[in-house]
PDB file of C-alpha atoms and ligand atoms in Angstrom:
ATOM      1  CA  UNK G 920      -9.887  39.380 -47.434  1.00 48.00           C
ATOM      2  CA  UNK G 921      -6.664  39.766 -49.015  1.00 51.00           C
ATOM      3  CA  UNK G 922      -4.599  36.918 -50.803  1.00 52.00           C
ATOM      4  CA  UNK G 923      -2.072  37.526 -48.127  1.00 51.00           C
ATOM      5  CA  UNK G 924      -5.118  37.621 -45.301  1.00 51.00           C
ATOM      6  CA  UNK G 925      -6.218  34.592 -46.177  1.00 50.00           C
ATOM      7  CA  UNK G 926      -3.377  32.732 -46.562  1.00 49.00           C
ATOM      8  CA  UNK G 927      -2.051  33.898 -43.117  1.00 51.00           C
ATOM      9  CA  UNK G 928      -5.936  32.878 -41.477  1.00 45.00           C
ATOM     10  CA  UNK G 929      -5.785  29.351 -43.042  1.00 43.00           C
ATOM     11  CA  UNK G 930      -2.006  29.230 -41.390  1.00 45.00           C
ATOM     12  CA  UNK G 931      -3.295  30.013 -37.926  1.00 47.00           C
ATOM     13  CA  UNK G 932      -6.166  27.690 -38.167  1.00 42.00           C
ATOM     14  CA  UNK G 933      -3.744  25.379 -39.055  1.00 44.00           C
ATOM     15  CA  UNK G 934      -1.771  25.849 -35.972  1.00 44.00           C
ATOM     16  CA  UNK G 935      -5.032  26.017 -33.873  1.00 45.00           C
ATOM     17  CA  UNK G 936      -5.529  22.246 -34.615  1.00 44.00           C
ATOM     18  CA  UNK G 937      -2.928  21.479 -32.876  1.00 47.00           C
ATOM     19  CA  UNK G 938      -4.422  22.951 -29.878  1.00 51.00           C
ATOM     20  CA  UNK G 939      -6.527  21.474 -26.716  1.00 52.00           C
ATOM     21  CA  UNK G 940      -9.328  23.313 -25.853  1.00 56.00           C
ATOM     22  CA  UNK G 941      -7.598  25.421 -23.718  1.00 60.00           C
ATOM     23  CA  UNK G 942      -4.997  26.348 -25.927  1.00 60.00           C
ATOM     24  CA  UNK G 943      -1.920  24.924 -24.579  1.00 56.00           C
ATOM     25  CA  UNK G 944      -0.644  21.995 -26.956  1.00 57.00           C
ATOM     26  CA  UNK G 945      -2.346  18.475 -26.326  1.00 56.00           C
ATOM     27  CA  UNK G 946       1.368  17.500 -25.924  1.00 52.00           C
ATOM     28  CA  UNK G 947       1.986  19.387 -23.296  1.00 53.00           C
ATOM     29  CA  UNK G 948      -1.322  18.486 -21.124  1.00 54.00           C
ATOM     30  CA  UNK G 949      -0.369  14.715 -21.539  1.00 56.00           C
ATOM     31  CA  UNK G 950       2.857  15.399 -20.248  1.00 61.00           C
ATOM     32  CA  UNK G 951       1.448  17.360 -17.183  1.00 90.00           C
ATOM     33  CA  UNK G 952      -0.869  14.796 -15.926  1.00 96.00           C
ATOM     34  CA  UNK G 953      -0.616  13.990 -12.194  1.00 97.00           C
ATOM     35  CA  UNK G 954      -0.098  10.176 -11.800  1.00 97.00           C
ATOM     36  CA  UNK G 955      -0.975   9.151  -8.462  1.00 98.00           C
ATOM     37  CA  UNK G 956       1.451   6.705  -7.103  1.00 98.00           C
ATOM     38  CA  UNK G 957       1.752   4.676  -3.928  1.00 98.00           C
ATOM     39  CA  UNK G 958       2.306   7.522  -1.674  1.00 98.00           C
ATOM     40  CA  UNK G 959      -0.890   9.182  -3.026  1.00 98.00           C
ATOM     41  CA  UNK G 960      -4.210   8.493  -1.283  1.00 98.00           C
ATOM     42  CA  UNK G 961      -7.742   9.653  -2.096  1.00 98.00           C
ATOM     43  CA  UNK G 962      -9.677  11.087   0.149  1.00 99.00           C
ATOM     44  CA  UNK G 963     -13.380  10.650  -0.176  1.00 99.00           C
ATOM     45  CA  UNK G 964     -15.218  13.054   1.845  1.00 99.00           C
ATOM     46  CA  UNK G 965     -19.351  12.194   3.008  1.00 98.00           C
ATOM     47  CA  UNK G 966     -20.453  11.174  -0.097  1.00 99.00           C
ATOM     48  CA  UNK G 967     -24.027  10.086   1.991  1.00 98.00           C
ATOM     49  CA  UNK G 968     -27.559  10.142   1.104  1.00 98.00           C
ATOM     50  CA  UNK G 969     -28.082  12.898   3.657  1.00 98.00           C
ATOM     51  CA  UNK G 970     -25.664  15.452   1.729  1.00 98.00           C
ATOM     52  CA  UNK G 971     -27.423  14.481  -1.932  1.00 98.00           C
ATOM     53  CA  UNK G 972     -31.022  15.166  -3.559  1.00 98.00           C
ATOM     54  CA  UNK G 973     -33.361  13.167  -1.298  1.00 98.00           C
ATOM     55  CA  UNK G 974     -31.242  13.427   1.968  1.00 98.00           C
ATOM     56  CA  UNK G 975     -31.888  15.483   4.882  1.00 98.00           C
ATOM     57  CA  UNK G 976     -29.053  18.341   3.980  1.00 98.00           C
ATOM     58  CA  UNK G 977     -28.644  18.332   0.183  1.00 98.00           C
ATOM     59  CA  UNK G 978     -25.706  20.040  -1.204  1.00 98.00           C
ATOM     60  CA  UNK G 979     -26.576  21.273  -4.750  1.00 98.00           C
ATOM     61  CA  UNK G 980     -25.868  18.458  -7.376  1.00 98.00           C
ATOM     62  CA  UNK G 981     -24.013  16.582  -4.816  1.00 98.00           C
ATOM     63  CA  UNK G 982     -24.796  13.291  -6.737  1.00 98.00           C
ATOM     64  CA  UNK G 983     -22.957  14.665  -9.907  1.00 98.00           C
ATOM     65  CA  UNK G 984     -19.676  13.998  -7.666  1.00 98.00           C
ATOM     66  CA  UNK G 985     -20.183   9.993  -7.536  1.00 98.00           C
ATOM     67  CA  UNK G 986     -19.366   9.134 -11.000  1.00 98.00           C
ATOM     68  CA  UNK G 987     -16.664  11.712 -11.212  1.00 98.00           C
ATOM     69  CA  UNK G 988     -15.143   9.602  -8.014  1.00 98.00           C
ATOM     70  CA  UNK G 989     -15.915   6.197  -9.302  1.00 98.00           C
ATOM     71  CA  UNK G 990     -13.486   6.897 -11.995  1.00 98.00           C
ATOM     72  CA  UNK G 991     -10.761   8.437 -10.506  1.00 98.00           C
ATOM     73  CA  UNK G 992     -10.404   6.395  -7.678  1.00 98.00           C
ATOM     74  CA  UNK G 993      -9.548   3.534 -10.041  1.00 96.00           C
ATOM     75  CA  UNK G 994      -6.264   4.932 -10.346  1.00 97.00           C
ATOM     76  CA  UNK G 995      -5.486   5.008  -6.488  1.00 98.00           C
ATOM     77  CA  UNK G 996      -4.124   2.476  -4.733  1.00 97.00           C
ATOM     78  CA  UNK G 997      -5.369   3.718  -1.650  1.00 98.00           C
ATOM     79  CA  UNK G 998      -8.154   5.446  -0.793  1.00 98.00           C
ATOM     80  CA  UNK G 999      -9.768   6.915   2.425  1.00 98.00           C
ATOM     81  CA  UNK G1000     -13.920   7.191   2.883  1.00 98.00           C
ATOM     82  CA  UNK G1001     -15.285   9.415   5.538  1.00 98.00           C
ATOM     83  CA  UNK G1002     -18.780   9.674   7.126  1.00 98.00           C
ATOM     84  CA  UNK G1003     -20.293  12.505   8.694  1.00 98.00           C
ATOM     85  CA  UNK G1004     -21.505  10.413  12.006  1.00 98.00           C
ATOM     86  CA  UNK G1005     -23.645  12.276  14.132  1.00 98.00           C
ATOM     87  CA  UNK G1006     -25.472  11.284  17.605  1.00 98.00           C
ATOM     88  CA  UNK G1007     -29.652  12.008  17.594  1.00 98.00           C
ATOM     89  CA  UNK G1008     -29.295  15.520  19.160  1.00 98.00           C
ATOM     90  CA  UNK G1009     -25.863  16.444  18.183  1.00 98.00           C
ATOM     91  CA  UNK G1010     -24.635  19.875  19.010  1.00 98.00           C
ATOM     92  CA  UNK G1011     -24.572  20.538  15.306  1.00 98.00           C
ATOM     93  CA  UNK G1012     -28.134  20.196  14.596  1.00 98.00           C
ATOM     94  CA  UNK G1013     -30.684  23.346  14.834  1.00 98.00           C
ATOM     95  CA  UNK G1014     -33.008  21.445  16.902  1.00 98.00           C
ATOM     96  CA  UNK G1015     -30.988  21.289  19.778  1.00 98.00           C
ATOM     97  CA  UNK G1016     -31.762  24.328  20.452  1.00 98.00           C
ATOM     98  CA  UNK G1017     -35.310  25.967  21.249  1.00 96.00           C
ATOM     99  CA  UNK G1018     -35.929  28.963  18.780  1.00 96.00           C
ATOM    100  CA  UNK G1019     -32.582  28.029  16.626  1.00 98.00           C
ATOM    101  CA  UNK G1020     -33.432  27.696  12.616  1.00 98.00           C
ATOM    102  CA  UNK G1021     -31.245  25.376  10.593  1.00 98.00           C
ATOM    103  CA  UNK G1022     -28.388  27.897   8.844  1.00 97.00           C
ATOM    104  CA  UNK G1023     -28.135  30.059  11.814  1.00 97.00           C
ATOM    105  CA  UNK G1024     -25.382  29.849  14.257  1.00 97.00           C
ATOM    106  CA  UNK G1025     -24.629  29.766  17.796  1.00 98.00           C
ATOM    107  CA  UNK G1026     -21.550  30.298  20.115  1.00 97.00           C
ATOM    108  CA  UNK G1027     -20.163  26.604  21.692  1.00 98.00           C
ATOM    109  CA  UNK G1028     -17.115  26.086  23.848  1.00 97.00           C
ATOM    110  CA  UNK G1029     -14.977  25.579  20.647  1.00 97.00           C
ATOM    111  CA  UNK G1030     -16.278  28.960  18.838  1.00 97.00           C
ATOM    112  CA  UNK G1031     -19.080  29.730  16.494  1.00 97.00           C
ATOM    113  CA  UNK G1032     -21.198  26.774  15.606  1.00 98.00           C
ATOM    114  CA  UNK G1033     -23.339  26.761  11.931  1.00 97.00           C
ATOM    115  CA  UNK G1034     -26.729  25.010  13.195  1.00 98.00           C
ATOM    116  CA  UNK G1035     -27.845  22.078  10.609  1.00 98.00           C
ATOM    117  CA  UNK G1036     -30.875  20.220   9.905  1.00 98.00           C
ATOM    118  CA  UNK G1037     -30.768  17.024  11.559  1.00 98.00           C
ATOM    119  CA  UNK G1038     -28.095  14.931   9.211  1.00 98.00           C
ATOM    120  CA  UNK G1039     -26.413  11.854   9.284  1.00 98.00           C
ATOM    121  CA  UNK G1040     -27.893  10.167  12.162  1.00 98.00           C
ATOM    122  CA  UNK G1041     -25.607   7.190  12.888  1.00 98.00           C
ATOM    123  CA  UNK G1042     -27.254   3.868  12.111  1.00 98.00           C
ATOM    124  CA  UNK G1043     -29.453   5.352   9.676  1.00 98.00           C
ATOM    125  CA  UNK G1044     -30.198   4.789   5.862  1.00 98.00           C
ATOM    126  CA  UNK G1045     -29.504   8.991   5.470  1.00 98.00           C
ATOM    127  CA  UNK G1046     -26.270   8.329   6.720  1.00 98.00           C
ATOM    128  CA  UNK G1047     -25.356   5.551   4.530  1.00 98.00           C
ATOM    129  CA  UNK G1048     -22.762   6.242   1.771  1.00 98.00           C
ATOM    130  CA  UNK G1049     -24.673   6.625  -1.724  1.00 98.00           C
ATOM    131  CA  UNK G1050     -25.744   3.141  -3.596  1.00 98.00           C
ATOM    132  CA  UNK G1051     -23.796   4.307  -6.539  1.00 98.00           C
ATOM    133  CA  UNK G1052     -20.453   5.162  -5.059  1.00 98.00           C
ATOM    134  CA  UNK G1053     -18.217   2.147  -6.221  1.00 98.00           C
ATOM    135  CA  UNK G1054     -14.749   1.817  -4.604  1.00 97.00           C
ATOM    136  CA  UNK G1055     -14.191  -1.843  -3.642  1.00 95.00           C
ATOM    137  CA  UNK G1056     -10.209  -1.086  -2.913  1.00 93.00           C
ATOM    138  CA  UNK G1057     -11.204   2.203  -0.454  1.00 97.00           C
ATOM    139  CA  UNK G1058      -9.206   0.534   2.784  1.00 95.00           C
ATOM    140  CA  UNK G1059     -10.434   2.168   5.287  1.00 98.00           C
ATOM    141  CA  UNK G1060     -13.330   4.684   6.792  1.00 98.00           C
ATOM    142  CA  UNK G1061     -13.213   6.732   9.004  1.00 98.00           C
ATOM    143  CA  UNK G1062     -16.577   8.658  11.012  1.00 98.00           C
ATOM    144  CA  UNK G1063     -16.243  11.481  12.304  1.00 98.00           C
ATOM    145  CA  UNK G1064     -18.677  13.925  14.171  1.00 98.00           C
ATOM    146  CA  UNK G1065     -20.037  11.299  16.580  1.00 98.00           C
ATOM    147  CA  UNK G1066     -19.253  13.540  20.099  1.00 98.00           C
ATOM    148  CA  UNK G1067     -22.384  14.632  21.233  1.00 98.00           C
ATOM    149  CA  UNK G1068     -21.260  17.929  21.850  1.00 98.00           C
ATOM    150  CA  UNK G1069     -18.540  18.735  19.232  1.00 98.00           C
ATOM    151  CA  UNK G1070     -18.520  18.846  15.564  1.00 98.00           C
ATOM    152  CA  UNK G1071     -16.275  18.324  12.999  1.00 98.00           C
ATOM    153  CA  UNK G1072     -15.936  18.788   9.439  1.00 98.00           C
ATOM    154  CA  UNK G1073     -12.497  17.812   8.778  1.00 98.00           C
ATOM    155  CA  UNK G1074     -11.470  14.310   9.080  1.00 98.00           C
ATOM    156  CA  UNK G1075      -8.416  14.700  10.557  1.00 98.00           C
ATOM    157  CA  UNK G1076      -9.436  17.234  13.622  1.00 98.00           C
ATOM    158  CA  UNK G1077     -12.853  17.613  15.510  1.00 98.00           C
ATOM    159  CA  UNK G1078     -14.135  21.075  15.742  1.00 98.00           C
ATOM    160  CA  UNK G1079     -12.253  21.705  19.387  1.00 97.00           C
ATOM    161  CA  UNK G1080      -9.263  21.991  17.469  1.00 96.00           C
ATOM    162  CA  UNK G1081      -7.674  19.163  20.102  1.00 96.00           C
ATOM    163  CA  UNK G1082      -9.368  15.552  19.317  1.00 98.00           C
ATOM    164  CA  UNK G1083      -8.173  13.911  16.808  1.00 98.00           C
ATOM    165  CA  UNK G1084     -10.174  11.286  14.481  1.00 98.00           C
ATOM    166  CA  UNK G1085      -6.674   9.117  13.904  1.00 98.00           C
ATOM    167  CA  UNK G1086      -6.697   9.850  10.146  1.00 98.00           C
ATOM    168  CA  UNK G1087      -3.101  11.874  10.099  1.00 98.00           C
ATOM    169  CA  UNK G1088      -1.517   9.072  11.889  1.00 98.00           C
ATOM    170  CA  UNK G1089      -3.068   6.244   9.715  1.00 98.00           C
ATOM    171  CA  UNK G1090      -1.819   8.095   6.581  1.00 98.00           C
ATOM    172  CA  UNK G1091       1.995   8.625   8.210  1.00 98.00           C
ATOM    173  CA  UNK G1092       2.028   4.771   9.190  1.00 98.00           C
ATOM    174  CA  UNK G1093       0.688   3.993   6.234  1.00 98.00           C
ATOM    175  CA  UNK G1094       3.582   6.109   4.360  1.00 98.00           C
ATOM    176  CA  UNK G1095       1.468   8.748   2.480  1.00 98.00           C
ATOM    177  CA  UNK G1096       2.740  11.856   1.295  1.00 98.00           C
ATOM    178  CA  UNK G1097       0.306  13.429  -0.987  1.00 98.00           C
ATOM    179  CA  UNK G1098      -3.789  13.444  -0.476  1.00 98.00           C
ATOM    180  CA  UNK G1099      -6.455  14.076  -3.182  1.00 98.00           C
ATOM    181  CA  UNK G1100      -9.306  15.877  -1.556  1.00 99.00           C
ATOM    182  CA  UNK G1101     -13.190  15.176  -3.158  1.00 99.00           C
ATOM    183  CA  UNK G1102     -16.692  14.926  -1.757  1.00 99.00           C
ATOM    184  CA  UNK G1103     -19.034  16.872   0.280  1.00 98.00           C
ATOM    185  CA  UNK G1104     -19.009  20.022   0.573  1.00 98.00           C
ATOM    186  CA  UNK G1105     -16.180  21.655  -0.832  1.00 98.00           C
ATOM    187  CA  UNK G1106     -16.912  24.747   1.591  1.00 98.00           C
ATOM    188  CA  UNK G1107     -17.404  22.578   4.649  1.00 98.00           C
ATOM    189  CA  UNK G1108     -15.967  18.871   5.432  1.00 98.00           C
ATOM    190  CA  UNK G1109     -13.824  18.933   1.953  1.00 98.00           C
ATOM    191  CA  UNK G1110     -12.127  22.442   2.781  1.00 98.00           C
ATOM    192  CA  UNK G1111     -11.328  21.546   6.562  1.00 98.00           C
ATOM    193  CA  UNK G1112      -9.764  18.250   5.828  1.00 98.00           C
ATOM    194  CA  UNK G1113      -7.539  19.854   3.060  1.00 98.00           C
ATOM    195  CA  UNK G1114      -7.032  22.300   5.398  1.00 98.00           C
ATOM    196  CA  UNK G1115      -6.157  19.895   7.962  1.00 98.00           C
ATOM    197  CA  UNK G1116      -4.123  17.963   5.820  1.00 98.00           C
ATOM    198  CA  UNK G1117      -1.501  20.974   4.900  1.00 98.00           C
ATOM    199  CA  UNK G1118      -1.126  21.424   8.643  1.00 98.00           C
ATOM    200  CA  UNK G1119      -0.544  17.639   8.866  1.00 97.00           C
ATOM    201  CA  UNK G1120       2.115  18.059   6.742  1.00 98.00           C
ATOM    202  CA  UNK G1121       0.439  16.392   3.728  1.00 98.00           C
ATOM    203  CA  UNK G1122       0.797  17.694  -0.048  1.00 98.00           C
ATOM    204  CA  UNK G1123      -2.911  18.282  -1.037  1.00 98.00           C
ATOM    205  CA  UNK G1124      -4.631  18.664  -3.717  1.00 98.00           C
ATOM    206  CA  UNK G1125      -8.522  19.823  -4.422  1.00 98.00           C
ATOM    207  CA  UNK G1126     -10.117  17.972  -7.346  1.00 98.00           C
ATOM    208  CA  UNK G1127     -12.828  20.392  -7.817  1.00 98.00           C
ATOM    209  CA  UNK G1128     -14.982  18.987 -10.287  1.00 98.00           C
ATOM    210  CA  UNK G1129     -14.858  15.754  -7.438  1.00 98.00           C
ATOM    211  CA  UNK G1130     -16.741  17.886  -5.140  1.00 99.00           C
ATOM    212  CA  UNK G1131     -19.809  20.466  -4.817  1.00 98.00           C
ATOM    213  CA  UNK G1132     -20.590  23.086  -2.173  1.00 98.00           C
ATOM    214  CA  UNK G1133     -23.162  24.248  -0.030  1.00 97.00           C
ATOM    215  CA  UNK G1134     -22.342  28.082  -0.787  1.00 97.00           C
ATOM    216  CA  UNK G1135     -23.724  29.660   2.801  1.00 95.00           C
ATOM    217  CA  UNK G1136     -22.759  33.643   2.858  1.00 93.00           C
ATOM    218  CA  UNK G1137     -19.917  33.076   0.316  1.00 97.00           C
ATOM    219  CA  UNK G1138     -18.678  30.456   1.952  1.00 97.00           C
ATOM    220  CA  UNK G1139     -17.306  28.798  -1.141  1.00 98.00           C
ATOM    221  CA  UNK G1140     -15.106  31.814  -2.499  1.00 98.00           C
ATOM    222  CA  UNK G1141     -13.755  31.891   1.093  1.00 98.00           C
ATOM    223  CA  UNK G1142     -12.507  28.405   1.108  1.00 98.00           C
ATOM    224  CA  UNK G1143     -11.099  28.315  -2.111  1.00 98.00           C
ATOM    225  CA  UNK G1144      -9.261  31.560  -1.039  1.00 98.00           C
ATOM    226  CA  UNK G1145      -8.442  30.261   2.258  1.00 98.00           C
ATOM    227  CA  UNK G1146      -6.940  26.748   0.631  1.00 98.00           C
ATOM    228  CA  UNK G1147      -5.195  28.889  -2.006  1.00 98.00           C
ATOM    229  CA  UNK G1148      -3.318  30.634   0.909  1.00 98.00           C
ATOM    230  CA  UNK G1149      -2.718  27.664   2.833  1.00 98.00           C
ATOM    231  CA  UNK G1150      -1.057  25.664  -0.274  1.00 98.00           C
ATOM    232  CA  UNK G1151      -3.875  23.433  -1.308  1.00 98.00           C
ATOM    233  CA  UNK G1152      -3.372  22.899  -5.205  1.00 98.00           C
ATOM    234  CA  UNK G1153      -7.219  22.926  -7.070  1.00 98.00           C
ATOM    235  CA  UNK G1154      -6.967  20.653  -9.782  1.00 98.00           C
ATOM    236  CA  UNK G1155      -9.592  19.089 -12.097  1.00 98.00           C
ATOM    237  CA  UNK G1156     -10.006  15.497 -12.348  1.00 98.00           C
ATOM    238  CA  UNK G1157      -9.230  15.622 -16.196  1.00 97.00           C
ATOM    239  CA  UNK G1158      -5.651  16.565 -14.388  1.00 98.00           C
ATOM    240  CA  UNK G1159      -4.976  12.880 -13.293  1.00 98.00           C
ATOM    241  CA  UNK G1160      -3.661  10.020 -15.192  1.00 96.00           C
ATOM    242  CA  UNK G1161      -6.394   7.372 -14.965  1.00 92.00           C
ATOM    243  CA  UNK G1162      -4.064   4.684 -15.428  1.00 77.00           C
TER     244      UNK G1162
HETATM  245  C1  VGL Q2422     -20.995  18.802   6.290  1.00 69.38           C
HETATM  246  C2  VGL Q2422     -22.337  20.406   7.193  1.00 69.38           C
HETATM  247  C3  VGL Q2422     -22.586  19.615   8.281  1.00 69.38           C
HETATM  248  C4  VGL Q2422     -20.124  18.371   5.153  1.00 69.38           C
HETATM  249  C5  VGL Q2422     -21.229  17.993   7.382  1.00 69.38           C
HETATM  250  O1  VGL Q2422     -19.976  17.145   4.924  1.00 69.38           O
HETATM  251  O2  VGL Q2422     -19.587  19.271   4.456  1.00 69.38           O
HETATM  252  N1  VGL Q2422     -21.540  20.008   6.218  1.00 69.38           N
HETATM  253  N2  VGL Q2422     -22.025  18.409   8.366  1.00 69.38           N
HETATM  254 ZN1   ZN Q2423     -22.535  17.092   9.927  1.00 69.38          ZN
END
């Protein structure tokens, strides 16, 4: 290496120190931080023993997304938990049906069905919310799926696309603008309640690191695509002031 070389290598490591990991000035990220605010709320999406190792429809790592939560939802002043709520025998479970296998699907009034496991049976210690999720302030949950005969992922909508769980009107009452999306499954109840929200009118973000999904046919590309057309902002949760 040339004099010159060098002296023009130790400038730009110089200038790289200055750097975040990601290259854009550490500067800059602080000043781009998302501070939620009181028109913000958190959305916590069926973080239950049944959708984490041990339950009766594990989503891959699901239990990485409880301390992620735990320490973002300190900076919320309100925040939403839902439950995935389902009767013995729901129409969403594979066993409702003679010769149906869990992951395959099936045509109900509403459209096509994905057949589950039996999950999140209401009363039951699989459909409690995990031991280790800590939100005292949450205000409010809501359960959803507990029609015999209709799903629903999203919290806001049951799967006939006409009942409504009460959560959009709770939020408007309650003056929120903006919802932060986490939980269980990103692909599944997470994607259809940010989903839901957008067409609710809500400003909605994904925090994606706050989530893991189930990944059935490619189902998680899809709803990232899907939310990325629909205006759902995916964010990371080293993207929100924590205080
Ligand atoms: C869910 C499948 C069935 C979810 C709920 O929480 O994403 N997925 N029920
Ligand atoms: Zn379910």
């Amino acid at each position: 290496m040339s004099q010159a070389d060098r002296r023009h290598f130790l400038k730009s490591l110089s200038g790289a120190a200055l750097l975040g990991a990601v290259g854009v000035p550490l500067s800059a990220r602080a000043a781009s931080l998302i501070k939620p605010d009181a028109q913000s709320a958190l959305i916590v999406v069926d973080v239950q023993n049944c959708f984490v190792t041990g339950g009766t429809l594990p989503v891959p790592k699901g239990e990485e997304v409880v301390p992620v939560i735990n320490k973002i939802a300190a900076a919320f002043d309100n925040v939403v938990i839902t439950q995935d709520w389902h009767t013995p025998g729901h129409a969403s479970f594979a066993s409702s049906y003679p010769g149906k296998k869990p992951f395959e699907t099936t045509k109900l009034s509403y459209g096509t069905q994905v057949l589950w496991p039996d999950h999140c049976v209401q009363g039951t210690e699989d459909a409690q919310l995990v031991k280790d999720l800590s939100i005292p302030k949450a205000q409010v949950i809501i359960r959803k799926g507990f029609h015999e005969h209709v799903d629903s992922y999203s919290a806001f909508e049951e799967a006939d696309r006409k009942t409504l769980t009460g959560l959009g009107g709770y939020l408007k009452e309650r003056g929120i603008k903006k919802v932060f999306v986490t939980g269980l499954a990103t692909d599944f109840c997470v994607a259809w309640t940010a989903l839901d929200a957008r067409k609710a009118g809500f400003e909605v973000y994904v925090i994606e690191d706050a989530a893991r999904g189930i990944d059935l046919n490619g189902s998680l590309a899809a709803a990232w695509k899907t939310m990325a057309a629909k205006g759902v902002k995916r964010i990371q949760s080293s993207d929100i002031a924590l205080s």
